[in-house]
Coordinates of C-alpha atoms and ligand atoms in Angstrom, one line a residue:
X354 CA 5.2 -32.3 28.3
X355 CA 6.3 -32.9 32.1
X356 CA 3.8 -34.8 34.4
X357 CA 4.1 -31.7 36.8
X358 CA 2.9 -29.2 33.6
X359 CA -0.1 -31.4 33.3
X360 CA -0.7 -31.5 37.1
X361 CA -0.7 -27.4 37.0
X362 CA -3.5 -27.8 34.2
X363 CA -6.2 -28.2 36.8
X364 CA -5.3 -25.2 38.8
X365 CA -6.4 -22.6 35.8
X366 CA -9.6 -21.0 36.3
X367 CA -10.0 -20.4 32.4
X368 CA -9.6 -22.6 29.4
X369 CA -8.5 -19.8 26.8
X370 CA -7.1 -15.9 27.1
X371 CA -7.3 -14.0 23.7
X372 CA -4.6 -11.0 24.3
X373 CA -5.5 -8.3 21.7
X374 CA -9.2 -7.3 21.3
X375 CA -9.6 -6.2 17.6
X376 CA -11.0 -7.1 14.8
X377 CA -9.8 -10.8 15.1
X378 CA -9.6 -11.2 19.2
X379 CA -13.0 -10.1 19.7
X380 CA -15.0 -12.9 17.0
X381 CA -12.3 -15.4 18.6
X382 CA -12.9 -15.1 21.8
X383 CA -16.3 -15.0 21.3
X384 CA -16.5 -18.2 19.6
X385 CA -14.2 -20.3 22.1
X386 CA -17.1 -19.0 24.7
X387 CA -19.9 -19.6 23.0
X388 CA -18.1 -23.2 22.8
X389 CA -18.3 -23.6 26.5
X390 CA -14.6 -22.6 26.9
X391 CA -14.1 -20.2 30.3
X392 CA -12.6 -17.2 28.0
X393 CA -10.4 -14.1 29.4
X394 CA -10.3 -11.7 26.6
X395 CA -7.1 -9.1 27.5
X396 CA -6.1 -5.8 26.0
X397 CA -4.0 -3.0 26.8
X398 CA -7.0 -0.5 25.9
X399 CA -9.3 -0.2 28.9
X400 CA -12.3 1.8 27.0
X401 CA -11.8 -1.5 24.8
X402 CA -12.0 -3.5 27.7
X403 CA -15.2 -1.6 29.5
X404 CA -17.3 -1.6 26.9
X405 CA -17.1 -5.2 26.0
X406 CA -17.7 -5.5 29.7
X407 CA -20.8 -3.7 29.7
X408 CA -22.0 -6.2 26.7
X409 CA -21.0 -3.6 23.9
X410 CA -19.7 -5.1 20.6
X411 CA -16.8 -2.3 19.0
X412 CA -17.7 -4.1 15.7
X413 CA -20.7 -4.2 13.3
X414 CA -19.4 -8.0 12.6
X415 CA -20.0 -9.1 16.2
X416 CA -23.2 -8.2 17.6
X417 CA -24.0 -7.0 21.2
X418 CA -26.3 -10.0 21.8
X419 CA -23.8 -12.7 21.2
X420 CA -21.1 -11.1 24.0
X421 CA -23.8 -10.2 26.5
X422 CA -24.9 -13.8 26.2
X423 CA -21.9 -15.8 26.6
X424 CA -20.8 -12.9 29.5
X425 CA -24.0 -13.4 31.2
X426 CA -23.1 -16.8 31.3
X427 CA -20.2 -16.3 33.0
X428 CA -18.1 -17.5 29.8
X429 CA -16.2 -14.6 28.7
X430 CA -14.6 -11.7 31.0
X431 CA -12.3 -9.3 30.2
X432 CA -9.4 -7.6 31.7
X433 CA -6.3 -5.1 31.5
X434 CA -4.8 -6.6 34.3
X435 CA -1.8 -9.0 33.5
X436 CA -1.5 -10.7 36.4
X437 CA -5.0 -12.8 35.3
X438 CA -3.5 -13.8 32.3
X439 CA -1.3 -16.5 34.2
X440 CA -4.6 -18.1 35.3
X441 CA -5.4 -18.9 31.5
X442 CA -4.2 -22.7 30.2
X443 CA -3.7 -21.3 27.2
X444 CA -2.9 -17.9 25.5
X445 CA -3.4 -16.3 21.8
X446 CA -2.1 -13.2 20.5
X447 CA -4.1 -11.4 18.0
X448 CA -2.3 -7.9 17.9
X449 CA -1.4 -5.8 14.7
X450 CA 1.1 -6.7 12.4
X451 CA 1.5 -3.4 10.2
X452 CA 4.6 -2.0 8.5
X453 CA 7.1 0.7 8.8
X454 CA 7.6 4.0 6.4
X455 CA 9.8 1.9 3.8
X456 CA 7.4 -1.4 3.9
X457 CA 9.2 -3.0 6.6
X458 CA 7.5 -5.5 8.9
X459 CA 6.7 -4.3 12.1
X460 CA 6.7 -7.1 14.5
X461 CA 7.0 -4.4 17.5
X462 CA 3.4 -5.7 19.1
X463 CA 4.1 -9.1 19.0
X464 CA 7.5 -9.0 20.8
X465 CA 5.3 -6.1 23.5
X466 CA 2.6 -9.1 23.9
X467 CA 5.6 -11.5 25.0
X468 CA 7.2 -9.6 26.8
X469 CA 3.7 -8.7 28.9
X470 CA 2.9 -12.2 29.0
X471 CA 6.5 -14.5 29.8
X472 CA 6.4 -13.1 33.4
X473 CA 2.7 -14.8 34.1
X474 CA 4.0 -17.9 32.1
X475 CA 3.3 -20.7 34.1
X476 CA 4.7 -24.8 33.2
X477 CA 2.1 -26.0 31.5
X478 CA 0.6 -23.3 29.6
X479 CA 0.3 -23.2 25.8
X480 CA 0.8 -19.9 23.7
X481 CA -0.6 -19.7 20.2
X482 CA 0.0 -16.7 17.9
X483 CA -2.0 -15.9 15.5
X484 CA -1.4 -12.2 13.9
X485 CA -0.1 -13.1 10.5
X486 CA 3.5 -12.5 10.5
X487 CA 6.6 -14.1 8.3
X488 CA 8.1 -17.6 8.8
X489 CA 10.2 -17.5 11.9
X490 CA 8.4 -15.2 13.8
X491 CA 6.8 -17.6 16.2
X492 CA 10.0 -20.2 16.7
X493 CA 12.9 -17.4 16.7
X494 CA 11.2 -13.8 17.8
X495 CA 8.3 -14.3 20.1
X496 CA 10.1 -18.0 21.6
X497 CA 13.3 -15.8 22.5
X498 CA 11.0 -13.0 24.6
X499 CA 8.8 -16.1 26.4
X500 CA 12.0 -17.4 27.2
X501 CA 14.0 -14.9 28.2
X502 CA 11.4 -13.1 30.3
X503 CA 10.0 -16.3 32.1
X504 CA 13.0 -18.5 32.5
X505 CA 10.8 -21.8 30.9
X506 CA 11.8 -23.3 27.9
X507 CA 9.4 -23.2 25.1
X508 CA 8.4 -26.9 24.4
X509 CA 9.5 -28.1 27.3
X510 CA 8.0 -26.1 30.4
X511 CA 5.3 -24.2 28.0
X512 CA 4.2 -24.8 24.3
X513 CA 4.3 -22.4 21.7
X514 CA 2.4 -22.6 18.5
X515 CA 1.0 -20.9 15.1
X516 CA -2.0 -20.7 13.9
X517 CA -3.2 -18.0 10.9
X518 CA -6.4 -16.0 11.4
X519 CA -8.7 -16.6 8.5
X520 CA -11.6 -14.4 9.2
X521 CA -13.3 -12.6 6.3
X522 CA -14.8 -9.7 7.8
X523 CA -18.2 -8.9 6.5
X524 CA -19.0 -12.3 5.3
X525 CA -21.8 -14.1 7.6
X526 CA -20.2 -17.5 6.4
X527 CA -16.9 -16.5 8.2
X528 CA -17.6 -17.9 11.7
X529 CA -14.6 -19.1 13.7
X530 CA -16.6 -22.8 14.3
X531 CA -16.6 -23.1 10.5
X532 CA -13.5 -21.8 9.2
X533 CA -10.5 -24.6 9.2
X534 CA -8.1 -23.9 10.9
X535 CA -4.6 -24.4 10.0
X536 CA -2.1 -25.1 13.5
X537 CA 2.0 -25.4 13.5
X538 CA 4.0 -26.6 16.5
X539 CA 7.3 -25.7 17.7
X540 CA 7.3 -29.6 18.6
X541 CA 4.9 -32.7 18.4
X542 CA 3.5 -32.1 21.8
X543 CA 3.0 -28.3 20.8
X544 CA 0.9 -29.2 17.7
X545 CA -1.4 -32.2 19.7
X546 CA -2.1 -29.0 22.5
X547 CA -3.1 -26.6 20.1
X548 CA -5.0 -28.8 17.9
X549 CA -6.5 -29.8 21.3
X550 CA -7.2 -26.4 22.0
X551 CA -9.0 -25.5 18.7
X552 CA -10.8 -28.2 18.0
X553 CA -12.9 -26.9 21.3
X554 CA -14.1 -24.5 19.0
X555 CA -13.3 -25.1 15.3
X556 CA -15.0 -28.2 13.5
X557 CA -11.7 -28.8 11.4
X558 CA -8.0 -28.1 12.5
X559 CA -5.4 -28.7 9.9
X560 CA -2.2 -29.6 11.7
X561 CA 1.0 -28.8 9.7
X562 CA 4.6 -29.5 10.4
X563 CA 6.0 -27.0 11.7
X564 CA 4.9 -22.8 12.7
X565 CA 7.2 -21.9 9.9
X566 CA 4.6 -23.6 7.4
X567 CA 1.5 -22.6 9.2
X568 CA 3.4 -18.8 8.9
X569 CA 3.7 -19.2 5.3
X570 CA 0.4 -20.5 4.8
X571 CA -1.5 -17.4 5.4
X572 CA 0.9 -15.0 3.9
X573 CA 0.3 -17.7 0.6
X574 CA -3.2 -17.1 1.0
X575 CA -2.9 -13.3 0.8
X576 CA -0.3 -13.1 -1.6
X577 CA -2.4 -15.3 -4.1
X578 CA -5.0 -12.5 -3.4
X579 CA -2.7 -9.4 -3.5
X580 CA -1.4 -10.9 -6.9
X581 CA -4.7 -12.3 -8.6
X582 CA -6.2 -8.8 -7.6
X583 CA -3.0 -6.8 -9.8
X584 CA -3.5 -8.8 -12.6
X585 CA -7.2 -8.1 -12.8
X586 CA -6.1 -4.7 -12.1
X587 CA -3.4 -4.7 -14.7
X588 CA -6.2 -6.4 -17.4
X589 CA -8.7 -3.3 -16.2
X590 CA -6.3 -0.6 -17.8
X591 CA -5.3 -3.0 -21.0
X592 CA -9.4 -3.6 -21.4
X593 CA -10.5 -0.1 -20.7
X594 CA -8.1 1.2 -23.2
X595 CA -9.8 -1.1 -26.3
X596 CA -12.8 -0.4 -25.3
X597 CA -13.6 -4.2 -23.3
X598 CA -15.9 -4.0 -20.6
X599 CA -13.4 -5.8 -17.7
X600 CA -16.7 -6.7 -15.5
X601 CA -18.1 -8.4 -18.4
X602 CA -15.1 -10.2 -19.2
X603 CA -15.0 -11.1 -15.5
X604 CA -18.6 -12.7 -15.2
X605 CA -18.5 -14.7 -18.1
X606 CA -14.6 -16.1 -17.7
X607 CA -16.3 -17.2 -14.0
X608 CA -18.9 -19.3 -16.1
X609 CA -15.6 -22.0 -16.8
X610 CA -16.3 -24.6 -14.4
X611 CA -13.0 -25.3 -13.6
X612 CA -9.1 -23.2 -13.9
X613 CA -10.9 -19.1 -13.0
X614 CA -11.3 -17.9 -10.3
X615 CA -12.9 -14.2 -10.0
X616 CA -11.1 -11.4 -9.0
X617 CA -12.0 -8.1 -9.4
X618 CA -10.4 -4.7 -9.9
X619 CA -11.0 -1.5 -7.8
X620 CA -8.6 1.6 -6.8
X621 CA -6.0 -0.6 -4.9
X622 CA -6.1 -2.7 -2.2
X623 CA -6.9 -1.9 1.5
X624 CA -7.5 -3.3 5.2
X625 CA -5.0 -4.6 7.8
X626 CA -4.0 -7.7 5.4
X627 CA -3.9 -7.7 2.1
X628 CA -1.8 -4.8 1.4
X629 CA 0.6 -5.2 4.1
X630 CA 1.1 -9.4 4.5
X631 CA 3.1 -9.6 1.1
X632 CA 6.3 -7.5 2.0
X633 CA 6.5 -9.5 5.3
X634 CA 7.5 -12.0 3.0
X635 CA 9.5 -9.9 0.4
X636 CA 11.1 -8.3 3.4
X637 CA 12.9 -12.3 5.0
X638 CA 13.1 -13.6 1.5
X639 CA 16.0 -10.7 1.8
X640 CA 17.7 -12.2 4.7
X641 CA 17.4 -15.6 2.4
X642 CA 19.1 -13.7 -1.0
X643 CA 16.0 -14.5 -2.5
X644 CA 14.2 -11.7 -5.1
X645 CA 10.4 -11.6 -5.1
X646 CA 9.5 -9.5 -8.7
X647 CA 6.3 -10.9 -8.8
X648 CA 5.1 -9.8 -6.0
X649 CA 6.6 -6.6 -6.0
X650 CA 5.4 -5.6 -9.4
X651 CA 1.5 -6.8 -7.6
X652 CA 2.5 -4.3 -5.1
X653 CA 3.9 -1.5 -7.9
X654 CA 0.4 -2.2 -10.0
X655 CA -2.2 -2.1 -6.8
X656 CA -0.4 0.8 -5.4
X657 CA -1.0 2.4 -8.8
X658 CA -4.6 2.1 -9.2
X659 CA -5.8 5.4 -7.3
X660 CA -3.7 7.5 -9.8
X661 CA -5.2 5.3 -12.8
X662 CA -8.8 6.4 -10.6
X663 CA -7.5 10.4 -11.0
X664 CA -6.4 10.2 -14.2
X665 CA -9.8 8.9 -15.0
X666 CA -11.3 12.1 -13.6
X667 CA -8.5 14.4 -14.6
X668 CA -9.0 13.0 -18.5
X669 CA -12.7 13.5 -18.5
X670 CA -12.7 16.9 -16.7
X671 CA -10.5 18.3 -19.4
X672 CA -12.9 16.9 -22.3
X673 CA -15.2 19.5 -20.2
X674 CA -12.9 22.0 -20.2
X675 CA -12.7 21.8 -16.6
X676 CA -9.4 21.1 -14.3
X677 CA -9.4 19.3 -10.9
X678 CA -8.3 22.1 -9.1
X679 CA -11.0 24.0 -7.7
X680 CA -13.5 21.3 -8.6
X681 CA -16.0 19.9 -6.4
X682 CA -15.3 15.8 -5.9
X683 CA -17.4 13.5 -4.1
X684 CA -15.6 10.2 -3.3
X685 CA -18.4 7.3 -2.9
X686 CA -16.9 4.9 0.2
X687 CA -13.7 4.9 2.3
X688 CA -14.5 1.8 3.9
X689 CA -11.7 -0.7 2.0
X690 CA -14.3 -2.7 0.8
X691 CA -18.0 -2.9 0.6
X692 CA -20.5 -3.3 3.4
X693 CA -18.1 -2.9 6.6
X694 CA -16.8 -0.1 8.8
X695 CA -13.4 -0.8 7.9
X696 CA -11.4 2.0 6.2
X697 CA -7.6 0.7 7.5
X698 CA -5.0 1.1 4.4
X699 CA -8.3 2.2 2.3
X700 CA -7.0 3.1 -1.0
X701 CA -10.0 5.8 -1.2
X702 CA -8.0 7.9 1.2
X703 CA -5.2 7.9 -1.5
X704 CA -7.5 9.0 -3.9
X705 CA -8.6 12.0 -1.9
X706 CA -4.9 13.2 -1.1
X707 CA -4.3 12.9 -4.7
X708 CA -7.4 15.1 -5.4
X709 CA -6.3 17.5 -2.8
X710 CA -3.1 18.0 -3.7
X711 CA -4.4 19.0 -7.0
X712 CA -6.4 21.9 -5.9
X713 CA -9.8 19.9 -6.1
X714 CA -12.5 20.1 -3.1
X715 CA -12.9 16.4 -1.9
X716 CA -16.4 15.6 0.1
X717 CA -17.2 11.9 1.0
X718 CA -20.1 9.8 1.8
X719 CA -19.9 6.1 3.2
X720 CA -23.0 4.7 5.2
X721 CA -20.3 2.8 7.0
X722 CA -18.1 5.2 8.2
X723 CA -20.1 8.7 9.5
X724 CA -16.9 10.1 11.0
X725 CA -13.3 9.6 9.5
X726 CA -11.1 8.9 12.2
X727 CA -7.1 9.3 12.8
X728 CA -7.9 5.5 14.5
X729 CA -8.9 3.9 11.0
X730 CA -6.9 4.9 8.0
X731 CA -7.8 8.6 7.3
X732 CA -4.7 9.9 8.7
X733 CA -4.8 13.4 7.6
X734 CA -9.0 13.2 6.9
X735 CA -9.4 12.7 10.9
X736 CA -12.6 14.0 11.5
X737 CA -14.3 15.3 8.3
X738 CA -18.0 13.6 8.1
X739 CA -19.6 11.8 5.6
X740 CA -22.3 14.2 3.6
X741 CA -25.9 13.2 3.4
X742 CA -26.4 12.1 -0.5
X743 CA -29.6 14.1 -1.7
X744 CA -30.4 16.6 -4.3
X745 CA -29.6 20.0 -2.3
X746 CA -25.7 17.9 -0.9
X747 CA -25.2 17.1 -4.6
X748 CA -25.7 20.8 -6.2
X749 CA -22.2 22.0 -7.1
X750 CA -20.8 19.4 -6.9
X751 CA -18.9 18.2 -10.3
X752 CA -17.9 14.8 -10.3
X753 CA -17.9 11.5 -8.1
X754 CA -15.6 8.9 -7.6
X755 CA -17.2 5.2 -6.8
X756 CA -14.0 3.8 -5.1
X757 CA -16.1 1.1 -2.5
X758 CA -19.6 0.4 -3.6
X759 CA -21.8 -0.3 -0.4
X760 CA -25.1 -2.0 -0.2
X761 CA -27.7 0.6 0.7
X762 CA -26.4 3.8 -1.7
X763 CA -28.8 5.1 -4.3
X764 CA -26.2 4.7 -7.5
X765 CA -29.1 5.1 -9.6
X766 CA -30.1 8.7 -7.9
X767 CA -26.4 10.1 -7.7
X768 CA -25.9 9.4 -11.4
X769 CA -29.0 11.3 -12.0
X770 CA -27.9 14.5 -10.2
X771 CA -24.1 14.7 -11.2
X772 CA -22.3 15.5 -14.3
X773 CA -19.9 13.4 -14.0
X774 CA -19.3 10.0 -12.0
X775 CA -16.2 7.8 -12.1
X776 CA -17.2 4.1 -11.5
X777 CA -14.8 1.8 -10.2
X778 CA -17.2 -0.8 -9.0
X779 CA -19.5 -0.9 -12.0
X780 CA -22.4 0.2 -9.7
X781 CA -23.6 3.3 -11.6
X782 CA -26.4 2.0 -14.1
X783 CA -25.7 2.6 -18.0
X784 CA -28.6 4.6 -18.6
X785 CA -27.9 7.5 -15.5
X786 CA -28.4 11.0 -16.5
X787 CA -24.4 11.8 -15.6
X788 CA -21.7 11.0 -17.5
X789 CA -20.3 7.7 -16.3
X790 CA -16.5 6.8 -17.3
X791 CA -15.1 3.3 -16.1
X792 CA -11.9 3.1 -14.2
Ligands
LIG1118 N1 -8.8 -7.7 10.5 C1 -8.8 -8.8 9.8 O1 -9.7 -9.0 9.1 C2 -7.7 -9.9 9.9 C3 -7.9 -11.1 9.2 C4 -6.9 -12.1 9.3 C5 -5.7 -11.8 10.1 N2 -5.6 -10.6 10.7 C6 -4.4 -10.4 11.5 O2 -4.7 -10.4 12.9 C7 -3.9 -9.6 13.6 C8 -4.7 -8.6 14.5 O3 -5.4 -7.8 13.6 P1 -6.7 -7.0 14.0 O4 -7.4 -6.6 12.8 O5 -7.5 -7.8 15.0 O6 -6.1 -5.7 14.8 P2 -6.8 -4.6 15.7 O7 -6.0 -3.4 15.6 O8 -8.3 -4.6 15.3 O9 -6.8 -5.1 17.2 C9 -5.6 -5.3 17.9 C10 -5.9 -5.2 19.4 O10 -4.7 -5.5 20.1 C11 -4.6 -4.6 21.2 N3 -3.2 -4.7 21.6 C12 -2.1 -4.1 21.0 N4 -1.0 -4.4 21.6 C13 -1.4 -5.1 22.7 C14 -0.7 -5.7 23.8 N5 0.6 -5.6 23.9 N6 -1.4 -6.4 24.7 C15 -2.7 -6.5 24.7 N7 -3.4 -6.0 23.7 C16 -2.8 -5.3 22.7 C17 -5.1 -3.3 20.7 O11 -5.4 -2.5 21.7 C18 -6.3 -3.7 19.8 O12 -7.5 -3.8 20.6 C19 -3.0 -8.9 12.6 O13 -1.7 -9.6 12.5 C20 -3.7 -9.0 11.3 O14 -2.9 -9.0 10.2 C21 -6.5 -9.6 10.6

């Protein structure tokens, strides 16, 4: 880096800008304040933006408390404005990554956040992404915008690196000080800045040797889950058919001290990762010739498991001489998985068009999630409410689905006042008064 880019250094008024408020901007920018970084947290959305101005945390993950405190301190701020970016040393993106129709990647936000950013792109400045994306993204895509729109050359005006976002939403051990983090460069200097950068926050940075690596190091991560989570899938129908009890199997494979690892089977896969991370990779591994069966057939086996769910029901209906269509179905959680208000890419919502499309009436309840919303993965449920569970909500009503089994819900109590409940999370207890079928 020049000696001018350092000299520039001292003139930024904050040490970090997180572009892209979600789910992962929020907890990071949080953290790098709560390190005694000056942090500029940016988005597009101004509700997004007022709120956490006013102190209010969007997620259940994040409380209140911990942004009113580091904003009191006059750590954190937020804007919509642009223009304040370019007073930031050092910018991260953490905007969506989702696919097309045909399981395309959509790296449409990523190229939008350059683009905003390259004309407030001072020498000096380093840019980290960090939505997870495939190999390339950060040296060919998002380097090209910078450029083009700010004139600088990346790695020698401005530094541009990678670094995966590793948080596990839900779990109170996923804090962004404790979580290593991996960082690529696009050259030597790139990686010392952002290791720099994030060891101001994080207690271990693992520096790799290139962005391309750091890239394919968290679509690894979530490929070994998306694949792990088929075959447990996969062993769920073989087990179910003979009889096996695949939760049993499960918890005492898990006792092997070393060579298992747990995985466990539900109606599919959901959230803004897991389902959609695996054909960024299948998607360049086209551009290389390469095939990827393996994890296509993960993606053919998890994207099967909420008509294995309906089949379930549709099976044990007709033992009771009863057909989906015009029955009564309450689907127990929406959220993706338990014990958060996520319901992105939730398989449960593929259960309930399924359900619909056959004629059945399809009710839900999730603690988590009152109010289905067009916003989270609902699509065509936008708006329906989650019914209270108690004996009068439960008349009439002929079978359950358990698709996301949160902390809190009476399993014990529905069983008793149902027919009929299909468990998916091996939640409902063996001696309930309903009719309980695995699936
Ligand atoms: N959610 C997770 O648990 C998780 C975990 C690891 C990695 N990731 C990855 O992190 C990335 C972000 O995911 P998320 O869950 O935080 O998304 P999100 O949808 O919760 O948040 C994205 C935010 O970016 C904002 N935004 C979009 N375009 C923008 C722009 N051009 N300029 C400024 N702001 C913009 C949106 O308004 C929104 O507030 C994705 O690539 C995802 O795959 C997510």
């Amino acid at each position: 880096m020049t000696t001018a880019a350092t000299t520039h250094r001292t003139a930024f008024h904050y040490d970090v800008a997180v572009l892209g408020l979600g789910y992962v901007g929020i907890p990071l920018a949080v953290g790098f304040a709560e390190a005694g970084c000056r942090t500029l947290g940016f988005d597009v959305d101004p509700k997004r933006v007022a709120e956490l101005h006013s102190g209010i945390s969007p997620l259940t993950t994040v409380p209140s408390q911990r942004i009113a405190s580091v904003v009191t301190r006059e750590l954190l701020f937020f804007t919509t404005d642009k223009a304040d970016l370019s007073r930031s040393e050092a910018i991260i993106i953490c905007v969506p990554t989702p696919l097309r129709t045909h399981l395309d990647p959509d790296i449409g936000f990523i190229l939008d956040a350059g683009r905003e950013i390259a004309p407030y792109l001072r020498p000096g400045m380093l840019v980290s992404l960090e939505s997870s994306t495939y190999p390339g993204t950060t040296r060919q895509d998002l380097c090209k915008v910078l450029e083009e729109g700010s004139g600088l050359k990346a790695g020698v005006d401005f530094c541009l690196s990678f670094s995966p976002e590793r948080e596990d939403p839900g779990n109170p051990k996923s804090q962004l000080s404790d979580m290593p983090k991996v960082v690529g460069g696009i050259t030597p200097e790139c990686l010392k800045r952002a290791v720099a950068l994030y060891s101001k926050a994080v207690k271990r940075v693992i520096p790799v040797s290139s962005c391309d690596t750091a890239e394919a190091v968290k679509l690894t991560e979530n490929i070994f889950r998306f694949i792990n989570i088929a075959l447990v899938n996969e062993l769920k129908r073989i087990y179910t058919a003979m009889g096996i009890d695949i939760w049993e199997v499960i918890d005492a494979a898990k006792t092997k001290p070393f060579g298992f690892m747990p995985f466990y089977p539900g109606v599919g896969v959901g959230g803004h990762c897991i389902p959609i991370d695996p054909y960024y990779l299948t998607w360049k591994a086209r551009e290389y010739n390469v095939d990827t069966r393996f994890i296509q057939l993960a993606g053919q086996i998890n994207r099967g498991m909420p008509y294995y769910a309906v089949s379930r029901l549709v099976d044990a209906l007709n033992t009771e001489g009863k057909s989906v269509q015009g029955s009564h179905i309450l689907i127990l959680g929406v959220a993706y998985k338990p014990d958060i208000p996520d319901d992105r890419e939730s398989p449960s919502y593929e259960v309930m068009d399924l359900l619909r499309d056959k004629g059945a009436v399809v009710d839900y309840h999730d603690p988590n999630i009152p109010v289905i919303t067009a916003h989270g993965g609902g699509r065509e449920w936008g708006d329906k409410t989650s019914i209270a569970l108690n004996a009068e909500t439960l008349r009439g009503i002929d079978a359950a689905i358990v698709c996301t089994a949160h902390r809190g819900v009476d399993y014990g109590f529905l069983a008793d006042h149902l027919p009929l409940v299909i468990d998916a999370c091996n939640v409902v207890p063996k001696d309930a008064k309903a009719r309980v079928i695995p699936a």
